[in-house]
mmCIF file with all atom_site columns, C-alpha atoms in Angstrom:
data_model
loop_
_atom_site.group_PDB
_atom_site.id
_atom_site.type_symbol
_atom_site.label_atom_id
_atom_site.label_alt_id
_atom_site.label_comp_id
_atom_site.label_asym_id
_atom_site.label_entity_id
_atom_site.label_seq_id
_atom_site.pdbx_PDB_ins_code
_atom_site.Cartn_x
_atom_site.Cartn_y
_atom_site.Cartn_z
_atom_site.occupancy
_atom_site.B_iso_or_equiv
_atom_site.pdbx_formal_charge
_atom_site.auth_seq_id
_atom_site.auth_comp_id
_atom_site.auth_asym_id
_atom_site.auth_atom_id
_atom_site.pdbx_PDB_model_num
ATOM 1   C CA . VAL A 1 1   ? 222.571 209.785 -143.021 1.00 88.00 ? 1   VAL A CA 1
ATOM 2   C CA . THR A 1 2   ? 225.618 207.607 -143.445 1.00 91.00 ? 2   THR A CA 1
ATOM 3   C CA . GLY A 1 3   ? 229.092 208.344 -144.704 1.00 94.00 ? 3   GLY A CA 1
ATOM 4   C CA . VAL A 1 4   ? 229.491 211.587 -142.873 1.00 96.00 ? 4   VAL A CA 1
ATOM 5   C CA . PHE A 1 5   ? 232.576 210.193 -141.100 1.00 98.00 ? 5   PHE A CA 1
ATOM 6   C CA . THR A 1 6   ? 235.098 207.466 -142.153 1.00 98.00 ? 6   THR A CA 1
ATOM 7   C CA . PRO A 1 7   ? 235.628 204.484 -139.847 1.00 98.00 ? 7   PRO A CA 1
ATOM 8   C CA . GLU A 1 8   ? 238.983 206.062 -138.877 1.00 98.00 ? 8   GLU A CA 1
ATOM 9   C CA . GLU A 1 9   ? 237.361 209.322 -137.946 1.00 98.00 ? 9   GLU A CA 1
ATOM 10  C CA . LEU A 1 10  ? 234.681 207.551 -135.856 1.00 98.00 ? 10  LEU A CA 1
ATOM 11  C CA . THR A 1 11  ? 237.492 205.814 -133.964 1.00 98.00 ? 11  THR A CA 1
ATOM 12  C CA . ARG A 1 12  ? 239.205 209.131 -133.501 1.00 98.00 ? 12  ARG A CA 1
ATOM 13  C CA . ILE A 1 13  ? 235.916 210.566 -132.059 1.00 98.00 ? 13  ILE A CA 1
ATOM 14  C CA . GLU A 1 14  ? 235.795 207.704 -129.591 1.00 98.00 ? 14  GLU A CA 1
ATOM 15  C CA . GLN A 1 15  ? 239.481 208.335 -128.646 1.00 98.00 ? 15  GLN A CA 1
ATOM 16  C CA . ILE A 1 16  ? 238.711 211.976 -127.900 1.00 98.00 ? 16  ILE A CA 1
ATOM 17  C CA . GLY A 1 17  ? 235.696 211.020 -125.778 1.00 98.00 ? 17  GLY A CA 1
ATOM 18  C CA . ASP A 1 18  ? 237.322 208.186 -124.003 1.00 97.00 ? 18  ASP A CA 1
ATOM 19  C CA . ILE A 1 19  ? 240.120 210.361 -122.489 1.00 97.00 ? 19  ILE A CA 1
ATOM 20  C CA . LEU A 1 20  ? 237.568 212.833 -121.140 1.00 96.00 ? 20  LEU A CA 1
ATOM 21  C CA . ASP A 1 21  ? 236.134 212.718 -117.577 1.00 92.00 ? 21  ASP A CA 1
ATOM 22  C CA . GLN A 1 22  ? 232.978 210.794 -118.048 1.00 91.00 ? 22  GLN A CA 1
ATOM 23  C CA . ARG A 1 23  ? 230.437 211.598 -115.421 1.00 90.00 ? 23  ARG A CA 1
ATOM 24  C CA . VAL A 1 24  ? 227.128 210.018 -114.374 1.00 84.00 ? 24  VAL A CA 1
ATOM 25  C CA . ALA A 1 25  ? 224.569 212.136 -116.349 1.00 80.00 ? 25  ALA A CA 1
ATOM 26  C CA . GLY A 1 26  ? 221.529 213.717 -114.851 1.00 65.00 ? 26  GLY A CA 1
ATOM 27  C CA . VAL A 1 27  ? 218.234 215.246 -116.107 1.00 59.00 ? 27  VAL A CA 1
ATOM 28  C CA . THR A 1 28  ? 217.499 218.945 -115.998 1.00 55.00 ? 28  THR A CA 1
ATOM 29  C CA . LYS A 1 29  ? 213.917 220.022 -115.109 1.00 52.00 ? 29  LYS A CA 1
ATOM 30  C CA . GLY A 1 30  ? 213.455 223.778 -115.144 1.00 48.00 ? 30  GLY A CA 1
ATOM 31  C CA . GLN A 1 31  ? 216.392 225.172 -113.223 1.00 48.00 ? 31  GLN A CA 1
ATOM 32  C CA . HIS A 1 32  ? 217.162 221.935 -111.297 1.00 48.00 ? 32  HIS A CA 1
ATOM 33  C CA . HIS A 1 33  ? 219.519 219.307 -112.242 1.00 49.00 ? 33  HIS A CA 1
ATOM 34  C CA . ALA A 1 34  ? 219.333 215.770 -110.661 1.00 50.00 ? 34  ALA A CA 1
ATOM 35  C CA . VAL A 1 35  ? 220.535 212.282 -111.222 1.00 54.00 ? 35  VAL A CA 1
ATOM 36  C CA . LEU A 1 36  ? 217.416 210.172 -111.690 1.00 64.00 ? 36  LEU A CA 1
ATOM 37  C CA . LYS A 1 37  ? 216.691 206.540 -112.373 1.00 79.00 ? 37  LYS A CA 1
ATOM 38  C CA . SER A 1 38  ? 215.118 207.609 -115.720 1.00 85.00 ? 38  SER A CA 1
ATOM 39  C CA . ARG A 1 39  ? 218.642 208.074 -117.129 1.00 88.00 ? 39  ARG A CA 1
ATOM 40  C CA . ILE A 1 40  ? 221.699 205.817 -116.495 1.00 90.00 ? 40  ILE A CA 1
ATOM 41  C CA . THR A 1 41  ? 224.536 206.951 -118.672 1.00 93.00 ? 41  THR A CA 1
ATOM 42  C CA . ARG A 1 42  ? 227.924 208.505 -118.464 1.00 94.00 ? 42  ARG A CA 1
ATOM 43  C CA . THR A 1 43  ? 228.661 211.724 -120.464 1.00 95.00 ? 43  THR A CA 1
ATOM 44  C CA . ALA A 1 44  ? 231.542 214.075 -121.227 1.00 96.00 ? 44  ALA A CA 1
ATOM 45  C CA . TRP A 1 45  ? 231.631 217.240 -123.149 1.00 97.00 ? 45  TRP A CA 1
ATOM 46  C CA . ILE A 1 46  ? 233.771 217.612 -126.211 1.00 98.00 ? 46  ILE A CA 1
ATOM 47  C CA . GLU A 1 47  ? 234.612 221.313 -126.441 1.00 97.00 ? 47  GLU A CA 1
ATOM 48  C CA . ARG A 1 48  ? 235.601 223.069 -129.707 1.00 97.00 ? 48  ARG A CA 1
ATOM 49  C CA . THR A 1 49  ? 239.386 223.295 -129.786 1.00 97.00 ? 49  THR A CA 1
ATOM 50  C CA . PRO A 1 50  ? 241.847 223.297 -132.621 1.00 97.00 ? 50  PRO A CA 1
ATOM 51  C CA . ALA A 1 51  ? 242.070 219.493 -132.161 1.00 96.00 ? 51  ALA A CA 1
ATOM 52  C CA . THR A 1 52  ? 238.216 219.080 -132.497 1.00 98.00 ? 52  THR A CA 1
ATOM 53  C CA . ASN A 1 53  ? 237.455 221.787 -134.953 1.00 97.00 ? 53  ASN A CA 1
ATOM 54  C CA . TRP A 1 54  ? 237.290 219.324 -137.769 1.00 98.00 ? 54  TRP A CA 1
ATOM 55  C CA . LEU A 1 55  ? 234.471 217.472 -135.901 1.00 98.00 ? 55  LEU A CA 1
ATOM 56  C CA . TYR A 1 56  ? 232.548 220.677 -135.332 1.00 98.00 ? 56  TYR A CA 1
ATOM 57  C CA . GLU A 1 57  ? 232.843 221.821 -138.820 1.00 97.00 ? 57  GLU A CA 1
ATOM 58  C CA . ARG A 1 58  ? 231.774 218.510 -140.307 1.00 97.00 ? 58  ARG A CA 1
ATOM 59  C CA . ILE A 1 59  ? 228.607 218.274 -138.053 1.00 97.00 ? 59  ILE A CA 1
ATOM 60  C CA . GLU A 1 60  ? 227.883 222.057 -138.847 1.00 96.00 ? 60  GLU A CA 1
ATOM 61  C CA . ARG A 1 61  ? 228.030 221.395 -142.613 1.00 97.00 ? 61  ARG A CA 1
ATOM 62  C CA . THR A 1 62  ? 225.895 218.249 -142.314 1.00 97.00 ? 62  THR A CA 1
ATOM 63  C CA . ALA A 1 63  ? 223.386 220.052 -140.042 1.00 96.00 ? 63  ALA A CA 1
ATOM 64  C CA . GLN A 1 64  ? 223.049 223.020 -142.545 1.00 96.00 ? 64  GLN A CA 1
ATOM 65  C CA . ILE A 1 65  ? 222.474 220.600 -145.476 1.00 96.00 ? 65  ILE A CA 1
ATOM 66  C CA . LEU A 1 66  ? 219.857 218.429 -143.584 1.00 96.00 ? 66  LEU A CA 1
ATOM 67  C CA . ASN A 1 67  ? 218.110 221.570 -142.216 1.00 97.00 ? 67  ASN A CA 1
ATOM 68  C CA . ALA A 1 68  ? 217.880 223.162 -145.646 1.00 97.00 ? 68  ALA A CA 1
ATOM 69  C CA . LYS A 1 69  ? 216.571 219.940 -147.300 1.00 96.00 ? 69  LYS A CA 1
ATOM 70  C CA . THR A 1 70  ? 214.159 218.828 -144.608 1.00 96.00 ? 70  THR A CA 1
ATOM 71  C CA . PHE A 1 71  ? 213.478 221.054 -141.583 1.00 96.00 ? 71  PHE A CA 1
ATOM 72  C CA . GLN A 1 72  ? 214.110 224.633 -142.715 1.00 96.00 ? 72  GLN A CA 1
ATOM 73  C CA . TYR A 1 73  ? 214.375 225.874 -139.041 1.00 96.00 ? 73  TYR A CA 1
ATOM 74  C CA . ASP A 1 74  ? 216.081 229.199 -138.088 1.00 95.00 ? 74  ASP A CA 1
ATOM 75  C CA . LEU A 1 75  ? 219.260 227.795 -136.745 1.00 95.00 ? 75  LEU A CA 1
ATOM 76  C CA . ARG A 1 76  ? 222.122 229.884 -135.334 1.00 93.00 ? 76  ARG A CA 1
ATOM 77  C CA . GLY A 1 77  ? 224.714 227.134 -134.361 1.00 93.00 ? 77  GLY A CA 1
ATOM 78  C CA . PHE A 1 78  ? 225.371 225.055 -131.320 1.00 92.00 ? 78  PHE A CA 1
ATOM 79  C CA . ALA A 1 79  ? 224.455 226.385 -127.879 1.00 81.00 ? 79  ALA A CA 1
ATOM 80  C CA . ASP A 1 80  ? 226.098 223.436 -126.191 1.00 92.00 ? 80  ASP A CA 1
ATOM 81  C CA . HIS A 1 81  ? 229.340 221.508 -126.601 1.00 96.00 ? 81  HIS A CA 1
ATOM 82  C CA . PHE A 1 82  ? 229.094 218.119 -128.139 1.00 98.00 ? 82  PHE A CA 1
ATOM 83  C CA . GLN A 1 83  ? 228.106 215.371 -125.692 1.00 97.00 ? 83  GLN A CA 1
ATOM 84  C CA . TYR A 1 84  ? 229.937 212.117 -125.735 1.00 98.00 ? 84  TYR A CA 1
ATOM 85  C CA . THR A 1 85  ? 227.580 209.525 -124.289 1.00 97.00 ? 85  THR A CA 1
ATOM 86  C CA . VAL A 1 86  ? 228.386 206.014 -123.002 1.00 97.00 ? 86  VAL A CA 1
ATOM 87  C CA . TYR A 1 87  ? 225.776 203.375 -122.044 1.00 97.00 ? 87  TYR A CA 1
ATOM 88  C CA . HIS A 1 88  ? 227.285 200.518 -120.159 1.00 95.00 ? 88  HIS A CA 1
ATOM 89  C CA . GLY A 1 89  ? 225.426 197.160 -119.958 1.00 93.00 ? 89  GLY A CA 1
ATOM 90  C CA . VAL A 1 90  ? 226.800 196.437 -116.441 1.00 93.00 ? 90  VAL A CA 1
ATOM 91  C CA . GLU A 1 91  ? 225.046 199.630 -115.305 1.00 92.00 ? 91  GLU A CA 1
ATOM 92  C CA . GLY A 1 92  ? 221.842 198.891 -117.175 1.00 91.00 ? 92  GLY A CA 1
ATOM 93  C CA . GLY A 1 93  ? 222.390 202.173 -119.182 1.00 93.00 ? 93  GLY A CA 1
ATOM 94  C CA . HIS A 1 94  ? 219.372 203.737 -120.730 1.00 93.00 ? 94  HIS A CA 1
ATOM 95  C CA . TYR A 1 95  ? 217.406 206.956 -121.041 1.00 94.00 ? 95  TYR A CA 1
ATOM 96  C CA . ASP A 1 96  ? 213.636 206.954 -120.670 1.00 94.00 ? 96  ASP A CA 1
ATOM 97  C CA . TRP A 1 97  ? 211.203 208.965 -122.886 1.00 93.00 ? 97  TRP A CA 1
ATOM 98  C CA . HIS A 1 98  ? 212.206 212.576 -123.059 1.00 92.00 ? 98  HIS A CA 1
ATOM 99  C CA . VAL A 1 99  ? 212.525 215.645 -125.324 1.00 92.00 ? 99  VAL A CA 1
ATOM 100 C CA . ASP A 1 100 ? 215.655 217.683 -125.877 1.00 91.00 ? 100 ASP A CA 1
ATOM 101 C CA . MET A 1 101 ? 214.372 221.187 -126.191 1.00 77.00 ? 101 MET A CA 1
ATOM 102 C CA . LEU A 1 102 ? 213.386 222.080 -122.639 1.00 64.00 ? 102 LEU A CA 1
ATOM 103 C CA . ARG A 1 103 ? 215.634 225.028 -121.607 1.00 66.00 ? 103 ARG A CA 1
ATOM 104 C CA . PRO A 1 104 ? 214.627 227.807 -119.342 1.00 67.00 ? 104 PRO A CA 1
ATOM 105 C CA . THR A 1 105 ? 216.545 230.574 -121.062 1.00 71.00 ? 105 THR A CA 1
ATOM 106 C CA . GLY A 1 106 ? 218.853 231.141 -124.027 1.00 73.00 ? 106 GLY A CA 1
ATOM 107 C CA . PRO A 1 107 ? 218.880 229.702 -127.513 1.00 83.00 ? 107 PRO A CA 1
ATOM 108 C CA . GLN A 1 108 ? 216.463 226.896 -128.034 1.00 90.00 ? 108 GLN A CA 1
ATOM 109 C CA . ARG A 1 109 ? 217.374 223.370 -129.153 1.00 93.00 ? 109 ARG A CA 1
ATOM 110 C CA . LYS A 1 110 ? 215.653 222.823 -132.450 1.00 95.00 ? 110 LYS A CA 1
ATOM 111 C CA . LEU A 1 111 ? 217.481 219.879 -133.989 1.00 96.00 ? 111 LEU A CA 1
ATOM 112 C CA . SER A 1 112 ? 219.017 216.939 -132.371 1.00 97.00 ? 112 SER A CA 1
ATOM 113 C CA . PHE A 1 113 ? 221.647 214.657 -133.785 1.00 97.00 ? 113 PHE A CA 1
ATOM 114 C CA . SER A 1 114 ? 222.903 211.337 -132.577 1.00 98.00 ? 114 SER A CA 1
ATOM 115 C CA . LEU A 1 115 ? 225.943 209.808 -134.158 1.00 98.00 ? 115 LEU A CA 1
ATOM 116 C CA . GLN A 1 116 ? 226.344 206.039 -133.631 1.00 98.00 ? 116 GLN A CA 1
ATOM 117 C CA . LEU A 1 117 ? 229.935 205.359 -132.759 1.00 98.00 ? 117 LEU A CA 1
ATOM 118 C CA . THR A 1 118 ? 229.688 201.669 -131.772 1.00 97.00 ? 118 THR A CA 1
ATOM 119 C CA . ASP A 1 119 ? 229.392 198.790 -134.115 1.00 97.00 ? 119 ASP A CA 1
ATOM 120 C CA . PRO A 1 120 ? 226.008 197.145 -133.303 1.00 97.00 ? 120 PRO A CA 1
ATOM 121 C CA . SER A 1 121 ? 227.646 193.727 -132.861 1.00 97.00 ? 121 SER A CA 1
ATOM 122 C CA . GLN A 1 122 ? 229.415 195.034 -129.704 1.00 97.00 ? 122 GLN A CA 1
ATOM 123 C CA . TYR A 1 123 ? 226.229 195.404 -127.636 1.00 97.00 ? 123 TYR A CA 1
ATOM 124 C CA . GLU A 1 124 ? 222.584 194.278 -127.296 1.00 97.00 ? 124 GLU A CA 1
ATOM 125 C CA . GLY A 1 125 ? 219.607 196.476 -126.649 1.00 97.00 ? 125 GLY A CA 1
ATOM 126 C CA . CYS A 1 126 ? 220.281 200.265 -126.306 1.00 97.00 ? 126 CYS A CA 1
ATOM 127 C CA . ASP A 1 127 ? 218.105 201.231 -129.226 1.00 97.00 ? 127 ASP A CA 1
ATOM 128 C CA . LEU A 1 128 ? 217.387 204.962 -129.973 1.00 98.00 ? 128 LEU A CA 1
ATOM 129 C CA . GLN A 1 129 ? 213.594 205.037 -130.449 1.00 98.00 ? 129 GLN A CA 1
ATOM 130 C CA . PHE A 1 130 ? 211.162 207.859 -131.373 1.00 96.00 ? 130 PHE A CA 1
ATOM 131 C CA . MET A 1 131 ? 207.457 208.242 -130.814 1.00 94.00 ? 131 MET A CA 1
ATOM 132 C CA . ALA A 1 132 ? 206.370 209.153 -134.323 1.00 82.00 ? 132 ALA A CA 1
ATOM 133 C CA . GLY A 1 133 ? 202.941 210.265 -135.715 1.00 82.00 ? 133 GLY A CA 1
ATOM 134 C CA . ASP A 1 134 ? 201.606 206.634 -136.316 1.00 84.00 ? 134 ASP A CA 1
ATOM 135 C CA . GLY A 1 135 ? 203.810 204.698 -133.770 1.00 90.00 ? 135 GLY A CA 1
ATOM 136 C CA . MET A 1 136 ? 207.324 203.974 -132.597 1.00 94.00 ? 136 MET A CA 1
ATOM 137 C CA . GLU A 1 137 ? 210.314 204.061 -134.848 1.00 95.00 ? 137 GLU A CA 1
ATOM 138 C CA . THR A 1 138 ? 213.924 202.812 -134.178 1.00 96.00 ? 138 THR A CA 1
ATOM 139 C CA . ALA A 1 139 ? 216.924 204.594 -135.405 1.00 96.00 ? 139 ALA A CA 1
ATOM 140 C CA . PRO A 1 140 ? 219.594 202.816 -137.563 1.00 96.00 ? 140 PRO A CA 1
ATOM 141 C CA . ARG A 1 141 ? 222.290 200.982 -135.471 1.00 96.00 ? 141 ARG A CA 1
ATOM 142 C CA . GLU A 1 142 ? 224.878 201.083 -138.202 1.00 97.00 ? 142 GLU A CA 1
ATOM 143 C CA . ARG A 1 143 ? 228.238 202.427 -137.147 1.00 98.00 ? 143 ARG A CA 1
ATOM 144 C CA . GLY A 1 144 ? 228.554 205.983 -138.409 1.00 98.00 ? 144 GLY A CA 1
ATOM 145 C CA . ALA A 1 145 ? 224.810 206.535 -138.842 1.00 97.00 ? 145 ALA A CA 1
ATOM 146 C CA . LEU A 1 146 ? 223.946 210.107 -138.053 1.00 97.00 ? 146 LEU A CA 1
ATOM 147 C CA . VAL A 1 147 ? 220.281 210.548 -137.095 1.00 97.00 ? 147 VAL A CA 1
ATOM 148 C CA . ALA A 1 148 ? 218.695 214.068 -137.071 1.00 96.00 ? 148 ALA A CA 1
ATOM 149 C CA . PHE A 1 149 ? 215.291 214.802 -135.521 1.00 96.00 ? 149 PHE A CA 1
ATOM 150 C CA . PRO A 1 150 ? 213.420 217.805 -134.232 1.00 95.00 ? 150 PRO A CA 1
ATOM 151 C CA . SER A 1 151 ? 214.325 218.332 -130.533 1.00 95.00 ? 151 SER A CA 1
ATOM 152 C CA . PHE A 1 152 ? 210.632 218.324 -129.505 1.00 93.00 ? 152 PHE A CA 1
ATOM 153 C CA . VAL A 1 153 ? 210.171 214.692 -130.740 1.00 95.00 ? 153 VAL A CA 1
ATOM 154 C CA . LEU A 1 154 ? 209.727 212.200 -127.783 1.00 96.00 ? 154 LEU A CA 1
ATOM 155 C CA . HIS A 1 155 ? 212.526 209.742 -127.792 1.00 97.00 ? 155 HIS A CA 1
ATOM 156 C CA . ARG A 1 156 ? 214.327 207.243 -125.574 1.00 97.00 ? 156 ARG A CA 1
ATOM 157 C CA . VAL A 1 157 ? 217.232 204.868 -125.474 1.00 97.00 ? 157 VAL A CA 1
ATOM 158 C CA . THR A 1 158 ? 216.252 201.403 -124.381 1.00 97.00 ? 158 THR A CA 1
ATOM 159 C CA . PRO A 1 159 ? 218.363 199.552 -121.785 1.00 96.00 ? 159 PRO A CA 1
ATOM 160 C CA . VAL A 1 160 ? 221.613 198.075 -122.945 1.00 96.00 ? 160 VAL A CA 1
ATOM 161 C CA . ILE A 1 161 ? 221.545 194.285 -122.127 1.00 96.00 ? 161 ILE A CA 1
ATOM 162 C CA . VAL A 1 162 ? 225.161 193.384 -122.895 1.00 96.00 ? 162 VAL A CA 1
ATOM 163 C CA . GLY A 1 163 ? 228.128 195.376 -123.961 1.00 98.00 ? 163 GLY A CA 1
ATOM 164 C CA . THR A 1 164 ? 228.606 199.235 -124.295 1.00 97.00 ? 164 THR A CA 1
ATOM 165 C CA . ARG A 1 165 ? 227.236 201.683 -126.661 1.00 98.00 ? 165 ARG A CA 1
ATOM 166 C CA . LYS A 1 166 ? 228.888 205.061 -127.443 1.00 98.00 ? 166 LYS A CA 1
ATOM 167 C CA . SER A 1 167 ? 227.290 207.955 -129.304 1.00 98.00 ? 167 SER A CA 1
ATOM 168 C CA . LEU A 1 168 ? 227.888 211.643 -129.880 1.00 98.00 ? 168 LEU A CA 1
ATOM 169 C CA . VAL A 1 169 ? 224.871 213.816 -129.292 1.00 98.00 ? 169 VAL A CA 1
ATOM 170 C CA . VAL A 1 170 ? 224.578 217.349 -130.677 1.00 97.00 ? 170 VAL A CA 1
ATOM 171 C CA . TRP A 1 171 ? 222.006 220.056 -130.538 1.00 96.00 ? 171 TRP A CA 1
ATOM 172 C CA . ALA A 1 172 ? 221.659 222.832 -133.209 1.00 96.00 ? 172 ALA A CA 1
ATOM 173 C CA . SER A 1 173 ? 219.820 225.804 -131.778 1.00 94.00 ? 173 SER A CA 1
ATOM 174 C CA . GLY A 1 174 ? 218.237 229.128 -132.698 1.00 92.00 ? 174 GLY A CA 1
ATOM 175 C CA . PRO A 1 175 ? 215.603 231.550 -131.517 1.00 89.00 ? 175 PRO A CA 1
ATOM 176 C CA . GLY A 1 176 ? 212.373 230.130 -129.999 1.00 83.00 ? 176 GLY A CA 1
ATOM 177 C CA . PHE A 1 177 ? 209.775 228.741 -132.409 1.00 81.00 ? 177 PHE A CA 1
ATOM 178 C CA . ARG A 1 178 ? 206.884 231.037 -133.254 1.00 78.00 ? 178 ARG A CA 1
#
């Protein structure tokens, strides 16, 4: 989906994320969290506040529309804050094949969203790819593209070769699948 945010709003999201404390991201397996070579990125959490409520409301509305049209999952909102994600070329930023829904307890992630914040001319590599039924697919790189996919779909972010790629990652959750 494109056109959810204006270019000025995308810049505003970046400004919000850039002032946060970005930490080296890890990977959670079961109840253990570790920094692994399978994921090299920096993340920060954008909490819902009066200053970010517009962002949460826009993503919520879009998630509801996409879910009603395509997925029809039982969603109850967001169990996590929004994740501001930065892949730096100088660090070899990437995230190997994974799924988003593995959580030991609580609401289950059902739909994942990735909002492309960086103009693709500013970096090389760093493609969001999915393992689909008949092969691999690559997400649009257009600034402002919001990609939605079931959280159980295997996906990765290929290594960034040059430059920096920023995105906003969001998970809509609900009761476990039956």
